[in-house]
Tab-separated table of C-alpha atoms and ligand atoms in Angstrom:
chain	number	residue	atom	x	y	z
A	362	MET	CA	94.794	23.243	81.032
A	363	ARG	CA	94.005	25.665	78.182
A	364	MET	CA	94.670	29.018	79.926
A	365	PRO	CA	97.086	29.164	82.873
A	366	LEU	CA	95.263	28.773	86.181
A	367	HIS	CA	96.456	32.133	87.568
A	368	ILE	CA	94.957	34.003	84.587
A	369	THR	CA	91.675	32.085	84.852
A	370	VAL	CA	91.458	32.733	88.610
A	371	ASP	CA	92.253	36.463	88.285
A	372	THR	CA	89.729	36.883	85.467
A	373	PHE	CA	87.060	35.068	87.494
A	374	LYS	CA	87.785	37.245	90.552
A	375	HIS	CA	87.502	40.330	88.324
A	376	GLN	CA	84.055	39.135	87.159
A	377	VAL	CA	82.882	38.460	90.725
A	378	ARG	CA	84.132	41.857	91.958
A	379	ASN	CA	82.308	43.655	89.155
A	380	ALA	CA	79.131	41.598	89.625
A	381	LEU	CA	79.106	42.465	93.348
A	382	LYS	CA	79.388	46.153	92.413
A	383	GLY	CA	76.435	45.710	90.041
A	384	HIS	CA	78.502	46.521	86.932
A	385	LYS	CA	76.978	45.216	83.705
A	386	ARG	CA	79.877	46.346	81.509
A	387	TYR	CA	83.565	46.319	82.371
A	388	PRO	CA	86.811	45.688	80.468
A	389	PHE	CA	88.625	42.353	80.524
A	390	VAL	CA	91.480	43.372	78.227
A	391	LEU	CA	93.359	46.623	77.682
A	392	MET	CA	94.870	46.867	74.206
A	393	LEU	CA	97.764	49.157	74.997
A	394	GLU	CA	99.359	50.713	71.912
A	395	PRO	CA	102.295	52.737	73.267
A	396	LEU	CA	103.578	53.618	69.795
A	397	TYR	CA	102.536	53.662	66.164
A	398	THR	CA	106.028	52.886	64.849
A	399	CYS	CA	106.744	49.518	63.235
A	400	ASN	CA	109.627	47.752	61.509
A	401	LEU	CA	107.150	46.201	59.029
A	402	ALA	CA	104.315	47.541	56.881
A	403	CYS	CA	101.991	44.524	56.594
A	404	ILE	CA	99.300	44.641	53.933
A	405	GLY	CA	96.453	44.112	56.412
A	406	CYS	CA	97.538	46.899	58.768
A	407	SER	CA	95.965	50.349	58.847
A	408	ILE	CA	98.494	52.987	57.795
A	409	GLU	CA	98.276	55.055	61.001
A	410	ARG	CA	99.179	51.982	63.070
A	411	HIS	CA	102.722	51.639	61.755
A	412	THR	CA	103.939	54.916	60.246
A	413	GLY	CA	104.022	57.019	63.434
A	414	LYS	CA	107.214	58.648	64.666
A	415	LEU	CA	108.927	57.156	67.717
A	416	LYS	CA	109.022	60.583	69.378
A	417	ASP	CA	105.184	60.568	69.422
A	418	ARG	CA	105.053	57.425	71.606
A	419	LEU	CA	103.175	57.389	74.891
A	420	PRO	CA	105.244	58.021	78.015
A	421	VAL	CA	105.326	55.109	80.487
A	422	ALA	CA	103.370	57.161	83.048
A	423	LYS	CA	100.447	57.575	80.630
A	424	CYS	CA	100.470	53.854	79.804
A	425	LEU	CA	100.330	52.995	83.505
A	426	GLN	CA	97.566	55.533	84.113
A	427	ALA	CA	95.544	53.724	81.434
A	428	VAL	CA	96.254	50.355	83.124
A	429	ASP	CA	95.085	51.756	86.477
A	430	ASP	CA	92.059	53.624	85.099
A	431	CYS	CA	90.491	50.732	83.197
A	432	GLY	CA	91.255	48.006	85.773
A	433	ALA	CA	91.395	45.203	83.162
A	434	PRO	CA	93.238	42.100	84.445
A	435	ILE	CA	94.881	41.526	81.035
A	436	VAL	CA	97.054	44.038	79.184
A	437	SER	CA	97.868	43.295	75.570
A	438	ILE	CA	100.827	45.440	74.521
A	439	CYS	CA	100.720	45.997	70.783
A	440	GLY	CA	101.186	48.958	68.465
A	441	GLY	CA	103.108	49.509	66.195
A	442	GLU	CA	105.768	47.024	67.154
A	443	PRO	CA	106.162	47.098	70.959
A	444	THR	CA	109.729	45.743	70.988
A	445	ILE	CA	110.770	49.076	69.402
A	446	TYR	CA	109.356	50.953	72.424
A	447	PRO	CA	112.545	52.011	74.275
A	448	GLU	CA	110.938	51.846	77.724
A	449	LEU	CA	109.486	48.330	77.255
A	450	PRO	CA	111.410	46.665	80.161
A	451	GLU	CA	110.192	49.350	82.600
A	452	LEU	CA	106.628	49.210	81.257
A	453	ILE	CA	106.448	45.420	81.603
A	454	SER	CA	107.920	45.387	85.065
A	455	GLU	CA	105.472	48.070	86.282
A	456	ILE	CA	102.456	46.241	84.831
A	457	ILE	CA	103.609	43.010	86.495
A	458	ARG	CA	104.017	44.930	89.773
A	459	ARG	CA	100.324	45.842	89.411
A	460	LYS	CA	99.548	42.099	89.198
A	461	ARG	CA	98.148	42.216	85.670
A	462	HIS	CA	98.792	39.658	82.924
A	463	ILE	CA	100.628	40.789	79.790
A	464	TYR	CA	100.440	39.603	76.190
A	465	LEU	CA	103.348	41.100	74.274
A	466	CYS	CA	102.062	41.102	70.664
A	467	THR	CA	105.043	41.142	68.348
A	468	ASN	CA	106.309	40.203	64.892
A	469	ALA	CA	109.270	38.609	66.779
A	470	LEU	CA	111.960	40.170	64.576
A	471	LEU	CA	113.640	41.976	67.466
A	472	LEU	CA	113.082	39.513	70.302
A	473	ASP	CA	116.790	38.587	70.383
A	474	LYS	CA	117.909	42.224	70.623
A	475	LYS	CA	115.168	43.768	72.773
A	476	VAL	CA	113.646	41.043	74.945
A	477	PHE	CA	115.949	38.035	75.498
A	478	GLY	CA	118.363	38.839	78.317
A	479	LYS	CA	116.603	42.154	79.064
A	480	ILE	CA	113.054	41.157	80.045
A	481	PRO	CA	113.105	37.859	81.970
A	482	PRO	CA	110.399	35.190	81.623
A	483	HIS	CA	107.592	35.652	84.140
A	484	LYS	CA	104.350	33.761	84.704
A	485	ARG	CA	102.472	37.023	84.029
A	486	LEU	CA	104.162	37.581	80.661
A	487	THR	CA	103.186	35.840	77.404
A	488	ILE	CA	104.978	36.523	74.128
A	489	ASN	CA	102.346	36.480	71.376
A	490	VAL	CA	103.842	36.192	67.884
A	491	HIS	CA	101.919	37.285	64.817
A	492	LEU	CA	102.058	34.581	62.085
A	493	ASP	CA	99.602	34.711	59.207
A	494	GLY	CA	100.556	31.493	57.437
A	495	LEU	CA	103.520	29.417	56.347
A	496	ARG	CA	106.648	30.987	54.810
A	497	GLU	CA	105.324	32.199	51.443
A	498	THR	CA	102.031	33.556	52.785
A	499	HIS	CA	103.455	35.176	55.911
A	500	ASP	CA	106.261	36.913	54.015
A	501	TYR	CA	103.698	38.129	51.456
A	502	VAL	CA	101.381	39.508	54.186
A	503	CYS	CA	104.363	41.159	55.915
A	504	ALA	CA	105.611	42.500	52.562
A	505	ARG	CA	109.163	41.279	53.294
A	506	ASP	CA	111.114	38.071	52.674
A	507	GLY	CA	112.633	36.232	55.626
A	508	VAL	CA	110.102	37.340	58.261
A	509	PHE	CA	108.620	33.858	58.705
A	510	ASP	CA	111.984	32.133	59.182
A	511	LYS	CA	113.143	34.720	61.702
A	512	ALA	CA	109.861	34.522	63.634
A	513	ILE	CA	110.094	30.710	63.864
A	514	GLU	CA	113.740	30.921	64.994
A	515	MET	CA	112.760	33.445	67.697
A	516	MET	CA	109.793	31.340	68.843
A	517	LYS	CA	111.999	28.267	69.299
A	518	GLU	CA	114.478	30.340	71.286
A	519	ALA	CA	111.687	31.880	73.396
A	520	LYS	CA	110.522	28.377	74.369
A	521	GLN	CA	114.085	27.303	75.190
A	522	ARG	CA	114.470	30.373	77.393
A	523	GLY	CA	111.284	29.527	79.317
A	524	TYR	CA	108.858	32.162	78.058
A	525	HIS	CA	105.131	31.437	77.868
A	526	LEU	CA	104.468	31.583	74.132
A	527	TRP	CA	101.411	32.179	71.977
A	528	ALA	CA	100.883	32.714	68.259
A	529	ASN	CA	98.248	34.859	66.638
A	530	THR	CA	96.934	34.246	63.110
A	531	THR	CA	94.552	36.457	61.154
A	532	VAL	CA	92.408	34.634	58.593
A	533	PHE	CA	92.025	36.699	55.395
A	534	LYS	CA	89.841	36.161	52.335
A	535	GLU	CA	92.677	34.387	50.486
A	536	THR	CA	93.749	32.294	53.478
A	537	ASP	CA	93.937	28.605	52.674
A	538	ILE	CA	92.515	26.767	55.687
A	539	GLU	CA	94.581	23.657	54.898
A	540	GLU	CA	97.661	25.853	55.259
A	541	VAL	CA	96.321	27.131	58.590
A	542	GLU	CA	96.065	23.541	59.804
A	543	LYS	CA	99.671	22.904	58.708
A	544	LEU	CA	100.678	26.041	60.621
A	545	CYS	CA	98.825	24.747	63.706
A	546	ALA	CA	100.770	21.469	63.406
A	547	LEU	CA	104.102	23.310	63.116
A	548	LEU	CA	103.307	25.470	66.147
A	549	LYS	CA	102.343	22.367	68.130
A	550	GLU	CA	105.732	20.883	67.280
A	551	ILE	CA	107.462	24.068	68.523
A	552	GLY	CA	105.433	23.749	71.733
A	553	VAL	CA	103.413	26.972	71.693
A	554	ASP	CA	101.153	27.307	74.710
A	555	GLY	CA	98.269	28.844	72.760
A	556	HIS	CA	97.246	29.851	69.242
A	557	LEU	CA	94.640	32.515	68.523
A	558	LEU	CA	92.875	32.373	65.143
A	559	SER	CA	90.873	35.465	64.297
A	560	PRO	CA	88.882	36.595	61.269
A	561	GLY	CA	90.456	39.585	59.469
A	562	TYR	CA	88.481	42.808	59.791
A	563	GLN	CA	88.555	45.678	57.317
A	564	TYR	CA	89.875	48.688	59.213
A	565	GLU	CA	88.332	51.955	57.998
A	566	SER	CA	91.639	53.098	56.493
A	567	VAL	CA	92.733	49.856	54.778
A	568	LYS	CA	91.629	49.696	51.172
A	569	GLN	CA	92.880	46.273	49.998
A	570	ASP	CA	90.227	43.693	49.211
A	571	ILE	CA	91.678	40.997	51.462
A	572	PHE	CA	89.119	40.959	54.249
A	573	LEU	CA	86.335	38.498	54.904
A	574	THR	CA	82.625	39.100	54.520
A	575	ARG	CA	80.466	37.461	57.178
A	576	LYS	CA	79.707	34.576	54.766
A	577	ASP	CA	83.452	34.095	53.995
A	578	THR	CA	84.175	33.973	57.725
A	579	GLU	CA	81.477	31.389	58.338
A	580	ASN	CA	82.746	29.120	55.562
A	581	LYS	CA	86.371	29.352	56.709
A	582	PHE	CA	85.586	28.820	60.390
A	583	ARG	CA	83.339	25.786	59.680
A	584	ARG	CA	86.492	24.197	58.332
A	585	VAL	CA	88.533	25.392	61.334
A	586	LEU	CA	85.996	23.681	63.632
A	587	ALA	CA	86.801	20.362	61.986
A	588	PHE	CA	90.378	20.378	63.334
A	589	ALA	CA	90.155	22.779	66.299
A	590	ASP	CA	90.161	19.996	68.896
A	591	HIS	CA	93.577	18.723	67.783
A	592	TYR	CA	95.452	21.941	68.624
A	593	ARG	CA	95.865	24.421	71.476
A	594	LEU	CA	93.538	27.029	70.006
A	595	THR	CA	92.691	29.738	72.520
A	596	SER	CA	89.376	30.696	70.933
A	597	THR	CA	86.552	29.116	72.923
A	598	PRO	CA	84.421	26.454	71.164
A	599	MET	CA	81.392	28.767	71.397
A	600	PHE	CA	83.302	31.623	69.736
A	601	LEU	CA	84.405	29.317	66.913
A	602	GLU	CA	80.776	28.259	66.431
A	603	PHE	CA	79.769	31.926	66.364
A	604	ALA	CA	82.441	32.664	63.735
A	605	ALA	CA	81.156	29.640	61.783
A	606	GLY	CA	77.623	31.095	61.798
A	607	MET	CA	76.206	28.384	64.075
A	608	ARG	CA	75.144	30.761	66.869
A	609	ASP	CA	74.684	34.478	67.401
A	610	TYR	CA	75.671	37.029	70.042
A	611	GLU	CA	75.433	40.743	70.696
A	612	CYS	CA	78.816	42.464	70.661
A	613	SER	CA	80.673	43.390	73.877
A	614	PRO	CA	82.867	46.228	72.553
A	615	TRP	CA	83.557	47.496	76.099
A	616	SER	CA	85.267	44.206	77.026
A	617	THR	CA	88.424	45.138	75.077
A	618	VAL	CA	89.358	48.795	75.458
A	619	THR	CA	92.155	50.467	73.508
A	620	TYR	CA	94.561	53.197	74.604
A	621	THR	CA	96.767	54.781	71.930
A	622	PRO	CA	99.032	57.795	71.380
A	623	LEU	CA	95.816	59.588	70.295
A	624	GLY	CA	93.962	58.702	73.521
A	625	TRP	CA	91.181	56.188	74.307
A	626	LYS	CA	89.825	54.815	71.059
A	627	GLY	CA	86.071	54.332	70.632
A	628	PRO	CA	83.864	52.536	70.127
A	629	CYS	CA	86.063	49.442	69.825
A	630	TYR	CA	89.487	48.066	68.985
A	631	LEU	CA	88.610	48.052	65.286
A	632	ILE	CA	86.748	51.318	64.803
A	633	GLY	CA	88.352	54.591	65.840
A	634	LYS	CA	85.439	56.948	65.249
A	635	GLN	CA	86.557	59.072	68.184
A	636	HIS	CA	89.498	59.425	70.543
A	637	PHE	CA	89.016	60.602	74.120
A	638	ASP	CA	91.589	62.196	76.428
A	639	THR	CA	90.392	60.653	79.669
A	640	TRP	CA	88.996	57.274	80.745
A	641	GLU	CA	85.818	58.919	82.112
A	642	GLU	CA	85.145	60.751	78.841
A	643	PHE	CA	85.624	57.514	76.913
A	644	TRP	CA	83.648	55.188	79.196
A	645	ASN	CA	80.732	57.592	79.574
A	646	GLY	CA	80.947	58.997	76.039
A	647	VAL	CA	80.484	55.872	73.880
A	648	ASP	CA	76.917	54.754	73.169
A	649	TRP	CA	77.434	51.159	74.286
A	650	ASP	CA	73.788	50.142	73.657
A	651	TYR	CA	74.160	51.158	70.013
A	652	TRP	CA	77.453	49.334	69.415
A	653	GLU	CA	76.347	46.206	71.310
A	654	SER	CA	73.422	45.916	68.892
A	655	ARG	CA	75.750	45.639	65.812
A	656	GLN	CA	73.333	47.759	63.776
A	657	ASP	CA	76.086	50.000	62.379
A	658	ASP	CA	77.237	49.294	58.802
A	659	LEU	CA	80.812	48.918	60.107
A	660	CYS	CA	79.718	45.956	62.251
A	661	GLN	CA	78.082	43.927	59.496
A	662	ASN	CA	81.114	41.787	58.574
A	663	CYS	CA	82.707	41.713	62.014
A	664	SER	CA	83.135	38.620	64.160
A	665	MET	CA	86.314	39.618	65.992
A	666	HIS	CA	87.221	37.845	69.206
A	667	SER	CA	87.821	41.261	70.829
A	668	GLY	CA	84.088	41.965	70.521
A	669	PHE	CA	82.596	38.528	70.991
A	670	GLU	CA	84.653	36.321	73.352
A	671	ALA	CA	83.268	38.341	76.286
A	672	SER	CA	79.770	37.829	74.848
A	673	VAL	CA	80.390	34.077	75.078
A	674	THR	CA	81.381	34.476	78.750
A	675	ARG	CA	78.450	36.685	79.700
A	676	ASN	CA	75.963	34.262	78.138
A	677	LEU	CA	77.346	31.099	79.752
A	678	HIS	CA	74.944	31.206	82.710
A	679	LYS	CA	71.994	30.907	80.304
A	680	ASN	CA	73.031	27.465	79.054
A	681	PRO	CA	74.376	24.751	81.413
A	682	ARG	CA	75.643	22.737	78.416
A	683	ASP	CA	77.791	25.661	77.241
A	684	LEU	CA	79.080	26.111	80.780
A	685	ALA	CA	80.061	22.423	80.959
A	686	ARG	CA	81.772	22.620	77.554
A	687	MET	CA	83.685	25.718	78.672
A	688	VAL	CA	84.890	23.992	81.858
A	689	ALA	CA	85.989	20.924	79.853
A	690	TRP	CA	87.730	23.144	77.264
A	691	GLN	CA	89.624	25.009	79.971
A	692	PHE	CA	90.571	22.148	82.280
A	693	LEU	CA	90.846	19.173	79.909
A	694	GLY	CA	92.137	21.042	76.848
B	790	SF4	S1	80.704	44.278	65.981
B	790	SF4	FE1	82.941	44.511	65.619
B	790	SF4	S2	83.141	46.527	64.669
B	790	SF4	FE2	81.105	46.483	65.683
B	790	SF4	S3	81.445	47.301	67.750
B	790	SF4	FE3	81.661	45.091	67.862
B	790	SF4	S4	83.881	44.712	67.657
B	790	SF4	FE4	83.465	46.804	66.878
């Protein structure tokens, strides 16, 4: 089974509940960024996402308010580096108490000090380790030697300790897809439960020329499609075909909402044109029709899973073949 059954069931129930209420748009994932402090300064990261002071972090109560307000069944805790967040054990235990599913997105450097022995494995908790290539590439992207080796050591230990484990790889302009396949093979050997491959997106405040144009993305993901079936990739086959330019979707920017120390970020995880203090101001204040249409210049090179995996889901009913492929991917994968 590709995604654990309890996550699939809860997500399906969430869809049914919202359909019965007549909701056309609703979040599936909350990207919760409790802090903008990091122990790395990766070259693909926007500067405001890692240079913040720890004292400016969100209090746990505000994080939980965001979880309650948006109602998303999945909470992805990122940042910054969430293992630096001093209240992480309390935050995780409260989100689990609310019966949500957590992806703890981390560079893994502090798992031994901050997670192992302090936050026990739980079926609602997945550790999601950021790995952008094999040793040389990953250390280059993270701008520090030794990061890859430490991350691999921590991932092996996480598996031994019984954590549900994912990896997350961003594909940049210079990414060698053969190296990505070797990384997939290594992660399979370690026994990761899922591996997310996503096209790199140029944040407004990142100036380096390392990001993919739409054409670059299509070429790279055509090659990913050739080996996708051999590994536990968590991108759906339809999303991979979209990234490879073989099909098209509107965006669903409301499906992944982002709460940060600056407030609710809009319109989407990638573009922070505005920040809103309250959920109501955010949800009612973003022009969703406009951003769904992808007509903005900032959308032209974007094919991020955070915008388009929900588009795959909401279009499934239109094509029985896609629905059958999705069921096979989930239950036979
Ligand atoms: S296309 Fe990309 S950048 Fe534009 S709204 Fe959607 S997720 Fe955001």
